[in-house]
Amino acid sequence: MDTNRYGGYAPGYSTPPVKQLPPGGPRKVGVLDVDYARVAGQRLPERWDIDVVGLLVVERQEAAGIPGREIWRQVAFYAFRDRNLSGLNAAADEVDLIIGHNLFDGDYRCLRTYADRVDVGRLVAKTVDTLYAARHVVTGGLPRAANLGLTDLAHAQGLRDRAKKESRTEAHRGIKTFYDAEEDWFFQPVSDDCELMLELWLELVTSQRLRRVQKARESVEHLLGEEELRLLLKPQLTPAAFANLLMSRGTVYRQEGMARNETVARIHREIEQQRADGISVNRRLVATHRQRCMAPGDLRERQCDQLIPAAEMYCRDHRTKRRCRGNPTLDDKCMAVVRGDLAHCDWHRRTALYVLPGQRVIGDFSLALPLPGWDKGSDWGYDTGTRSFFARLYRNGDNISDSPTVWLVGVDPDLTDVVALTDAVQAATGQSRRDVVASLTVLTADQEMLRERAMATQDWEPAECEGPCPCGTSDCGHGEPCPNDECSGHDIHVMRNPRTDVDVTAWQDHFDCCEGCGASAFDIALPNRPWGEVCEDGTVTVYAGVSHYEFGACCR
């Protein structure tokens, strides 16, 4: 284990002398934190992949020569990866109390999907979640945004800054396996967050107050009475209560009225049913046996970022169909969709240089050239004898039994790729670049399917807050709590539009609060739902029927 990355160094951490805990407080505490390897835009912790679980074990000792004070000294630090996660329960059995921040509604929800390796119920029975306690103090147990994250709370209590400035879950270009990622990603040791969470817990318990900063930068102080201190010193939920809350509400927090997250609740009902049947299903394979999906990603990425078993080629989303791999030699990206075992569309099977040295998967072909003013007899294609593209151009009205008006044979200029052919046809005919590119592009059935999908992605009517969102993508954010601290409403997904004029997978989602307190917008990427396609010359074409407001018009 790399000690700099995971914090697995020899015991050495200890707190400065602090006030003694109230009578009956724990003597040995475990501080638990989870870092994630893959989130990939997923909102649900149940769909995240664990990178490392850190458990800092500390024991309190009297501070020599300072009456009424004690120090907390590290006695062990454990770092678990998914392949040795089964040791977490045994390590947790050593401590009197487990503390952490956002354990119940974050880390433990993810860990429950690793039921074949860890029993989350045994952890819950010893757990104090400082976020759970803070929300009960500040919002009465409602999951409203209130600046209660670890960084915000530590700053408000006057504690040191958090070392982690950047998440490991940031997408990274060029990875193939988890170990590739470990070489390239920016790491902060998980032990630092464990130490900061311990310091936050001690400050709350010994000062008996919780301070936070509101959005207006105004500082608010909440005094902690007997009931609030009990939330910080004794386990807050029983294993049965924790499981029942997730199965019924989809969260451990109180919801307004009959609100619940049915997607999360369904996942945990399935987990509980498997436990009752004596089955522990974990759909994640150990990270070392996975590689990156071989399908192309969006236009900014050469490859899909999902990790799959090493014996497979494609992830679940790309198993039946995927984007054509285009021609990487020419950096020629393709939006056509292929199915089965194919990696290229018909065009790129003929022209792509994605082959072993000395081999060419290419064949002769000839296609009509529907260029305005030249469309009655012109054609174009590829000649394996000359290893060149060609075009035979007849101006409308010329006799097609005679020699072509213009014959581009690939000698002067060289026509080794479609871009060169496009340049030559435009120069020879004087037609616009757009018309030439369109004449060399045939809208396939797969492209027509993408156009219809893009129209459906944008053209829908918003649903009511309680109903499912008709936008066509799961976990879009519809029904999520309003981000306004003072509002108890929920977000309604009202609109989705193309976002940029260069990235055809970029969309923007718009939300309105059902209570009318405001609106918000979020930028998203939908690689399987492009709103247009990129032409050979780099220009972007919007699919007919899709409204693109940055281009100033509805393209139909």
XYZ file of C-alpha atoms in Angstrom:
556
model
C 0.000 0.000 0.000
C 1.230 3.463 -0.912
C 1.172 5.303 2.408
C 1.096 8.724 0.769
C -2.088 7.886 -1.095
C -4.129 6.020 1.453
C -2.776 7.197 4.776
C -1.659 3.727 5.830
C 1.357 4.956 7.740
C 2.533 3.812 11.179
C 0.491 5.199 14.120
C 1.518 8.747 14.839
C -1.548 10.985 14.801
C -2.856 12.454 18.038
C -5.028 15.408 18.934
C -3.902 18.283 21.131
C -5.313 18.176 24.692
C -9.096 18.661 24.605
C -11.845 18.769 27.214
C -12.862 15.426 28.637
C -15.988 13.794 27.258
C -19.062 13.552 29.509
C -19.230 10.449 31.739
C -20.108 7.292 29.814
C -18.484 8.487 26.579
C -16.597 6.021 24.337
C -12.933 5.229 24.962
C -12.019 3.850 21.548
C -13.453 5.416 18.401
C -13.218 4.473 14.736
C -13.510 7.272 12.166
C -14.759 5.969 8.808
C -14.543 7.611 5.381
C -15.018 6.297 1.842
C -13.392 7.588 -1.329
C -14.899 6.571 -4.654
C -13.184 5.488 -7.842
C -16.085 5.993 -10.222
C -19.183 8.153 -9.942
C -19.431 9.196 -13.607
C -22.281 11.622 -13.078
C -24.436 9.205 -11.100
C -26.511 10.811 -8.349
C -27.198 7.611 -6.406
C -24.504 6.272 -4.024
C -25.811 2.782 -4.797
C -24.246 3.136 -8.255
C -20.835 4.367 -7.140
C -17.703 2.197 -7.088
C -15.524 2.182 -3.985
C -11.866 3.056 -4.320
C -10.742 2.977 -0.684
C -12.405 2.811 2.748
C -10.365 4.364 5.542
C -10.882 3.539 9.236
C -8.844 5.578 11.711
C -8.882 3.993 15.194
C -8.083 6.332 18.106
C -8.139 5.844 21.869
C -8.468 8.551 24.520
C -5.826 8.951 27.172
C -5.375 11.382 30.024
C -3.267 14.427 29.212
C -0.310 14.265 31.593
C -0.191 17.232 33.949
C -3.359 18.910 32.566
C -6.374 18.165 34.792
C -9.705 17.814 32.965
C -8.006 17.317 29.598
C -7.354 14.273 27.453
C -5.792 13.428 24.116
C -6.939 11.035 21.403
C -4.061 8.977 20.022
C -4.066 6.832 16.894
C -3.676 3.109 17.597
C -4.403 1.793 14.077
C -5.320 2.856 10.567
C -6.986 0.482 8.096
C -7.366 1.036 4.357
C -9.670 -1.368 2.505
C -10.038 -1.749 -1.265
C -12.951 -3.641 -2.807
C -10.868 -6.836 -2.930
C -10.290 -6.910 0.866
C -13.431 -5.096 2.003
C -14.538 -8.143 3.993
C -12.052 -7.148 6.711
C -13.955 -3.929 7.535
C -16.398 -5.552 9.978
C -13.640 -7.217 12.008
C -11.757 -3.908 12.263
C -14.941 -2.088 13.324
C -15.573 -4.649 16.054
C -12.516 -3.268 17.907
C -14.115 0.131 18.604
C -16.887 1.404 20.890
C -18.231 3.977 18.437
C -17.925 4.718 14.696
C -18.124 8.334 13.586
C -18.159 9.918 10.148
C -19.848 12.570 8.034
C -22.699 11.646 5.656
C -22.440 7.936 6.431
C -26.157 7.077 6.577
C -27.293 8.777 3.367
C -24.054 8.376 1.416
C -21.298 5.902 2.280
C -23.513 3.262 3.920
C -25.991 3.319 1.032
C -23.100 2.459 -1.288
C -21.649 -0.152 1.079
C -25.006 -1.970 1.229
C -24.518 -2.892 -2.437
C -21.327 -4.740 -1.365
C -23.414 -7.063 0.820
C -21.293 -10.086 -0.103
C -18.271 -8.480 1.614
C -19.496 -6.230 4.418
C -22.452 -6.250 6.846
C -23.505 -2.602 7.047
C -25.940 -3.384 9.871
C -23.027 -4.133 12.217
C -21.560 -0.730 11.374
C -24.873 1.114 11.799
C -25.281 -0.331 15.303
C -22.197 1.653 16.420
C -22.477 4.749 14.223
C -22.727 8.472 14.907
C -23.123 10.488 11.695
C -22.222 14.138 12.311
C -24.231 15.274 9.258
C -27.287 13.380 10.535
C -26.918 15.067 13.936
C -26.334 18.516 12.400
C -29.414 18.269 10.207
C -31.566 17.370 13.197
C -30.217 20.413 15.029
C -30.538 22.863 12.117
C -33.461 21.668 9.941
C -35.284 19.244 12.215
C -34.098 16.295 10.156
C -35.090 17.587 6.706
C -32.521 17.085 3.899
C -32.329 20.766 2.985
C -29.109 22.401 1.888
C -27.815 24.341 4.905
C -24.029 24.563 4.478
C -23.510 21.434 6.559
C -20.813 19.737 4.482
C -17.576 18.692 6.160
C -15.584 21.600 4.684
C -18.226 24.185 5.658
C -18.745 22.858 9.193
C -15.023 22.581 9.931
C -14.502 26.169 8.783
C -17.469 27.435 10.823
C -16.098 25.777 14.000
C -12.717 27.456 13.453
C -10.928 24.204 12.590
C -8.122 23.769 10.053
C -8.740 23.667 6.309
C -9.540 20.394 4.615
C -6.606 19.002 2.609
C -8.776 17.446 -0.094
C -9.489 20.071 -2.729
C -10.409 17.759 -5.600
C -12.424 14.556 -5.822
C -11.002 11.321 -7.172
C -14.267 10.815 -9.020
C -13.360 13.498 -11.574
C -13.396 11.923 -15.021
C -9.890 11.237 -16.320
C -8.871 10.841 -19.921
C -7.005 7.807 -21.162
C -7.522 5.273 -18.361
C -8.036 1.587 -19.078
C -7.916 -0.027 -15.629
C -8.136 1.127 -12.036
C -4.380 0.863 -11.730
C -3.896 3.173 -14.708
C -6.088 5.648 -12.862
C -4.004 5.325 -9.727
C -0.922 6.366 -11.643
C -2.520 9.493 -13.064
C -5.218 10.797 -10.757
C -4.599 13.421 -8.120
C -4.727 11.791 -4.673
C -5.207 13.114 -1.159
C -4.848 10.525 1.619
C -8.197 9.387 2.985
C -6.688 9.605 6.481
C -6.805 13.426 6.398
C -10.603 13.488 6.172
C -10.777 10.914 8.986
C -8.652 13.143 11.217
C -10.725 16.232 10.384
C -13.983 14.397 11.120
C -12.619 13.363 14.524
C -11.642 16.967 15.280
C -15.115 18.195 14.219
C -16.857 15.621 16.423
C -14.716 16.492 19.437
C -15.363 20.226 18.956
C -19.136 19.710 18.787
C -19.238 17.458 21.846
C -16.892 19.444 24.093
C -18.102 22.953 23.168
C -21.754 21.843 23.158
C -22.571 24.163 20.285
C -22.789 24.001 16.512
C -21.917 26.998 14.383
C -22.679 27.375 10.702
C -22.488 30.086 8.077
C -25.602 30.873 6.072
C -25.577 31.808 2.411
C -25.605 35.496 3.332
C -22.308 34.916 5.216
C -24.152 35.360 8.486
C -22.895 33.151 11.327
C -25.495 31.237 13.353
C -24.842 29.336 16.584
C -26.992 26.458 17.864
C -26.636 25.349 21.492
C -26.625 21.576 21.966
C -28.870 20.324 24.726
C -29.056 16.867 26.265
C -30.947 15.350 23.348
C -28.540 16.807 20.756
C -25.500 15.566 22.707
C -27.033 12.108 22.883
C -27.144 12.135 19.053
C -23.375 12.730 19.069
C -22.430 10.226 21.768
C -24.747 7.261 21.197
C -25.586 5.300 18.021
C -28.356 7.161 16.224
C -30.143 4.346 14.368
C -30.612 0.644 14.853
C -29.788 -1.606 11.889
C -33.499 -2.426 11.445
C -34.539 1.238 11.529
C -31.824 2.168 9.030
C -32.869 -0.560 6.567
C -36.573 0.231 6.962
C -36.047 3.935 6.265
C -34.145 3.189 3.063
C -36.732 0.638 1.917
C -39.691 2.948 2.583
C -38.374 6.489 1.926
C -35.131 5.963 0.036
C -33.402 8.175 2.632
C -32.863 8.324 6.398
C -34.121 11.902 6.536
C -37.639 13.147 7.127
C -39.610 13.984 3.996
C -42.492 16.407 3.557
C -45.841 14.642 3.352
C -45.655 11.291 1.548
C -42.559 12.167 -0.494
C -40.033 9.390 -1.066
C -37.305 8.375 -3.489
C -38.849 5.259 -4.982
C -35.801 4.435 -7.140
C -33.562 4.164 -4.055
C -36.262 2.402 -2.015
C -36.669 -0.249 -4.712
C -32.911 -0.936 -4.752
C -32.837 -1.482 -0.990
C -35.973 -3.624 -0.949
C -34.217 -5.863 -3.468
C -31.078 -5.969 -1.275
C -33.153 -6.863 1.794
C -35.025 -9.585 -0.103
C -31.713 -11.107 -1.181
C -30.525 -11.060 2.436
C -33.741 -12.787 3.530
C -33.196 -15.439 0.845
C -29.609 -15.962 1.985
C -28.223 -14.510 -1.240
C -25.646 -11.746 -1.371
C -25.389 -10.342 -4.877
C -22.638 -7.916 -5.824
C -22.684 -6.926 -9.483
C -19.264 -5.302 -9.193
C -16.239 -7.452 -9.950
C -12.964 -6.764 -8.200
C -11.334 -3.721 -9.750
C -8.182 -5.532 -10.844
C -10.218 -7.715 -13.196
C -11.769 -4.820 -15.092
C -10.844 -2.768 -18.110
C -12.319 0.179 -19.935
C -15.204 -0.303 -22.396
C -13.850 -0.268 -25.969
C -16.711 1.807 -27.437
C -16.026 5.433 -28.401
C -17.064 8.025 -25.839
C -18.435 11.457 -26.670
C -16.702 13.718 -29.165
C -14.195 14.901 -26.568
C -13.248 11.382 -25.463
C -11.795 8.602 -27.598
C -13.238 5.891 -25.370
C -16.193 5.195 -23.060
C -15.236 5.695 -19.394
C -17.134 2.687 -17.967
C -15.164 -0.225 -16.463
C -16.144 -3.770 -17.427
C -14.940 -7.359 -16.831
C -11.706 -7.951 -18.723
C -13.273 -10.787 -20.718
C -15.847 -8.435 -22.286
C -15.511 -5.746 -24.955
C -18.350 -3.366 -24.150
C -20.323 -2.074 -21.158
C -24.052 -2.678 -20.789
C -24.980 0.560 -22.602
C -22.793 -0.328 -25.603
C -23.267 -4.096 -25.721
C -25.953 -4.086 -28.424
C -25.069 -0.858 -30.216
C -22.428 1.839 -30.114
C -20.944 4.712 -32.082
C -18.681 3.914 -35.009
C -14.995 4.223 -34.112
C -14.375 6.408 -37.151
C -10.869 6.828 -38.522
C -8.469 7.614 -35.661
C -5.526 8.011 -38.027
C -7.193 11.109 -39.450
C -8.909 12.021 -36.168
C -12.158 11.456 -38.069
C -14.982 10.962 -35.547
C -18.232 9.377 -36.677
C -21.742 9.659 -35.193
C -23.161 6.601 -36.984
C -24.429 3.791 -34.740
C -23.332 0.189 -35.339
C -24.746 -3.017 -33.862
C -23.679 -6.538 -33.036
C -19.923 -7.113 -33.125
C -19.221 -4.318 -35.614
C -16.826 -1.540 -34.654
C -17.319 0.601 -37.810
C -20.159 1.801 -39.992
C -20.253 0.705 -43.640
C -18.368 3.841 -44.712
C -15.542 3.479 -42.230
C -15.258 -0.268 -42.803
C -14.197 0.728 -46.292
C -12.053 3.728 -45.491
C -10.783 3.500 -41.909
C -7.077 2.908 -41.317
C -7.828 1.194 -38.000
C -5.951 -1.956 -39.089
C -2.638 -3.698 -38.498
C 0.441 -2.398 -40.368
C 0.582 -3.736 -43.915
C -3.162 -4.462 -44.055
C -6.049 -2.389 -45.401
C -9.694 -3.162 -44.757
C -10.908 -1.258 -47.808
C -12.617 -1.966 -51.101
C -13.642 -0.323 -54.386
C -16.939 1.534 -54.327
C -18.789 4.196 -56.289
C -21.645 6.396 -55.066
C -23.828 9.019 -56.715
C -22.866 12.617 -55.932
C -26.078 14.640 -55.328
C -24.375 18.043 -55.607
C -26.689 20.866 -56.794
C -25.927 21.687 -60.422
C -23.857 18.520 -60.807
C -26.253 15.811 -59.595
C -27.466 14.298 -62.889
C -24.448 12.125 -63.657
C -21.636 12.753 -61.142
C -20.273 10.070 -58.856
C -17.418 9.537 -56.417
C -15.720 6.586 -54.724
C -12.486 4.779 -53.885
C -10.071 2.891 -56.163
C -7.915 0.244 -54.472
C -5.584 0.185 -57.483
C -4.490 3.770 -56.957
C -5.276 3.731 -53.207
C -7.103 6.982 -53.738
C -10.542 8.534 -53.696
C -11.895 9.868 -56.991
C -14.765 11.976 -58.344
C -16.227 12.103 -61.861
C -18.044 15.410 -62.133
C -20.634 16.158 -64.839
C -22.256 19.587 -64.881
C -25.998 19.248 -65.380
C -26.736 19.367 -69.120
C -23.436 17.814 -70.162
C -23.481 14.503 -72.037
C -22.678 11.771 -69.492
C -21.488 9.473 -72.298
C -18.568 11.837 -72.840
C -15.592 12.243 -70.528
C -16.394 13.992 -67.215
C -16.365 17.784 -67.107
C -13.906 17.412 -64.204
C -12.161 14.128 -63.391
C -10.462 14.005 -60.005
C -8.357 10.848 -59.984
C -6.195 11.374 -56.908
C -2.930 12.165 -58.666
C -2.874 15.951 -58.461
C -4.050 16.761 -55.893
C -3.638 13.729 -53.618
C -7.036 12.386 -52.532
C -6.037 10.070 -49.702
C -9.012 10.962 -47.492
C -12.492 12.449 -47.685
C -11.352 15.859 -46.445
C -8.964 16.175 -49.391
C -11.721 15.022 -51.756
C -14.087 17.630 -50.302
C -11.502 20.361 -50.874
C -10.953 19.256 -54.468
C -14.672 18.987 -55.342
C -15.362 22.426 -53.866
C -12.497 23.984 -55.825
C -13.558 22.282 -59.085
C -17.279 23.110 -58.896
C -17.338 26.396 -56.989
C -20.170 25.079 -54.798
C -20.472 25.923 -51.109
C -18.633 23.856 -48.514
C -21.918 22.896 -46.886
C -23.388 21.563 -50.143
C -20.250 19.552 -50.953
C -20.105 18.001 -47.480
C -23.826 17.173 -47.665
C -23.405 15.494 -51.055
C -20.625 13.278 -49.681
C -22.732 12.326 -46.632
C -25.633 9.905 -46.701
C -28.058 10.014 -43.762
C -28.196 6.372 -42.719
C -31.039 4.700 -40.838
C -28.891 4.862 -37.688
C -28.382 8.595 -38.128
C -32.111 9.043 -38.624
C -32.654 7.158 -35.358
C -30.231 9.559 -33.619
C -32.152 12.518 -35.057
C -35.457 11.168 -33.756
C -33.870 10.467 -30.351
C -32.530 14.035 -30.176
C -35.989 15.424 -30.963
C -37.527 13.251 -28.214
C -34.821 14.396 -25.778
C -35.888 18.014 -26.243
C -39.587 17.842 -27.138
C -41.634 16.843 -24.055
C -44.054 18.380 -21.576
C -42.944 18.773 -17.919
C -44.539 16.427 -15.374
C -45.921 17.292 -11.970
C -43.485 17.111 -9.045
C -44.843 13.737 -7.856
C -44.883 12.156 -11.313
C -42.003 10.572 -13.270
C -40.054 12.850 -15.578
C -40.715 12.241 -19.316
C -37.265 13.495 -20.427
C -36.026 9.968 -21.166
C -32.986 9.909 -18.858
C -32.946 8.382 -15.379
C -31.932 10.406 -12.306
C -32.206 13.721 -14.144
C -32.873 15.549 -10.862
C -36.651 15.839 -11.178
C -38.214 15.673 -7.725
C -34.994 16.483 -5.864
C -35.283 18.894 -2.865
C -35.074 22.576 -3.772
C -31.515 23.899 -3.131
C -32.916 26.996 -1.406
C -32.303 26.694 2.343
C -35.588 28.352 3.197
C -37.807 26.371 0.804
C -39.408 22.970 1.371
C -40.309 22.464 -2.300
C -38.861 20.172 -4.935
C -37.387 20.750 -8.387
C -39.461 20.133 -11.525
C -37.573 19.369 -14.746
C -39.102 21.808 -17.227
C -36.785 22.026 -20.243
C -33.703 20.579 -21.965
C -31.778 22.362 -24.732
C -28.466 22.001 -26.631
C -25.772 23.931 -24.766
C -22.771 24.682 -27.001
C -22.043 25.027 -30.693
C -19.130 22.542 -30.712
C -19.998 19.572 -28.467
C -23.042 17.738 -29.835
C -23.435 15.706 -26.602
C -23.735 18.822 -24.402
C -27.216 19.693 -23.128
C -28.538 21.976 -20.404
C -31.357 21.009 -18.022
C -33.636 23.669 -16.536
C -35.565 23.243 -13.277
C -38.298 25.241 -11.534
C -39.155 24.895 -7.850
C -42.692 23.589 -7.358
C -43.143 26.238 -4.648
C -42.168 28.980 -7.107
C -39.115 30.211 -5.159
C -36.750 30.171 -8.135
C -35.150 28.308 -11.026
C -31.824 26.594 -11.739
C -29.914 25.105 -14.656
C -27.337 22.306 -14.887
C -24.991 21.333 -17.724
C -25.022 17.636 -18.621
C -23.523 15.330 -21.266
C -25.623 12.710 -23.087
C -23.234 10.710 -25.324
C -26.096 8.479 -26.542
C -28.335 11.439 -27.422
C -26.384 13.906 -29.614
C -28.326 16.916 -30.925
C -26.346 17.000 -34.182
C -23.218 15.754 -35.874
C -19.757 17.041 -36.704
C -18.909 17.218 -40.393
C -15.586 16.341 -41.997
C -14.449 19.964 -42.006
C -15.188 20.374 -38.292
C -18.440 22.311 -38.705
C -21.450 21.239 -36.654
C -24.832 20.406 -38.153
C -27.954 20.431 -35.982
C -30.408 17.605 -36.644
C -33.595 18.753 -38.368
C -36.347 19.238 -35.813
C -33.980 20.167 -32.955
C -34.065 23.747 -31.651
C -30.619 25.186 -30.953
C -30.915 28.664 -29.459
C -27.192 29.468 -29.542
C -27.383 29.208 -33.336
C -30.258 31.690 -33.182
C -32.877 29.566 -34.933
C -34.763 26.296 -34.960
C -33.184 24.027 -37.542
C -35.829 22.029 -39.372
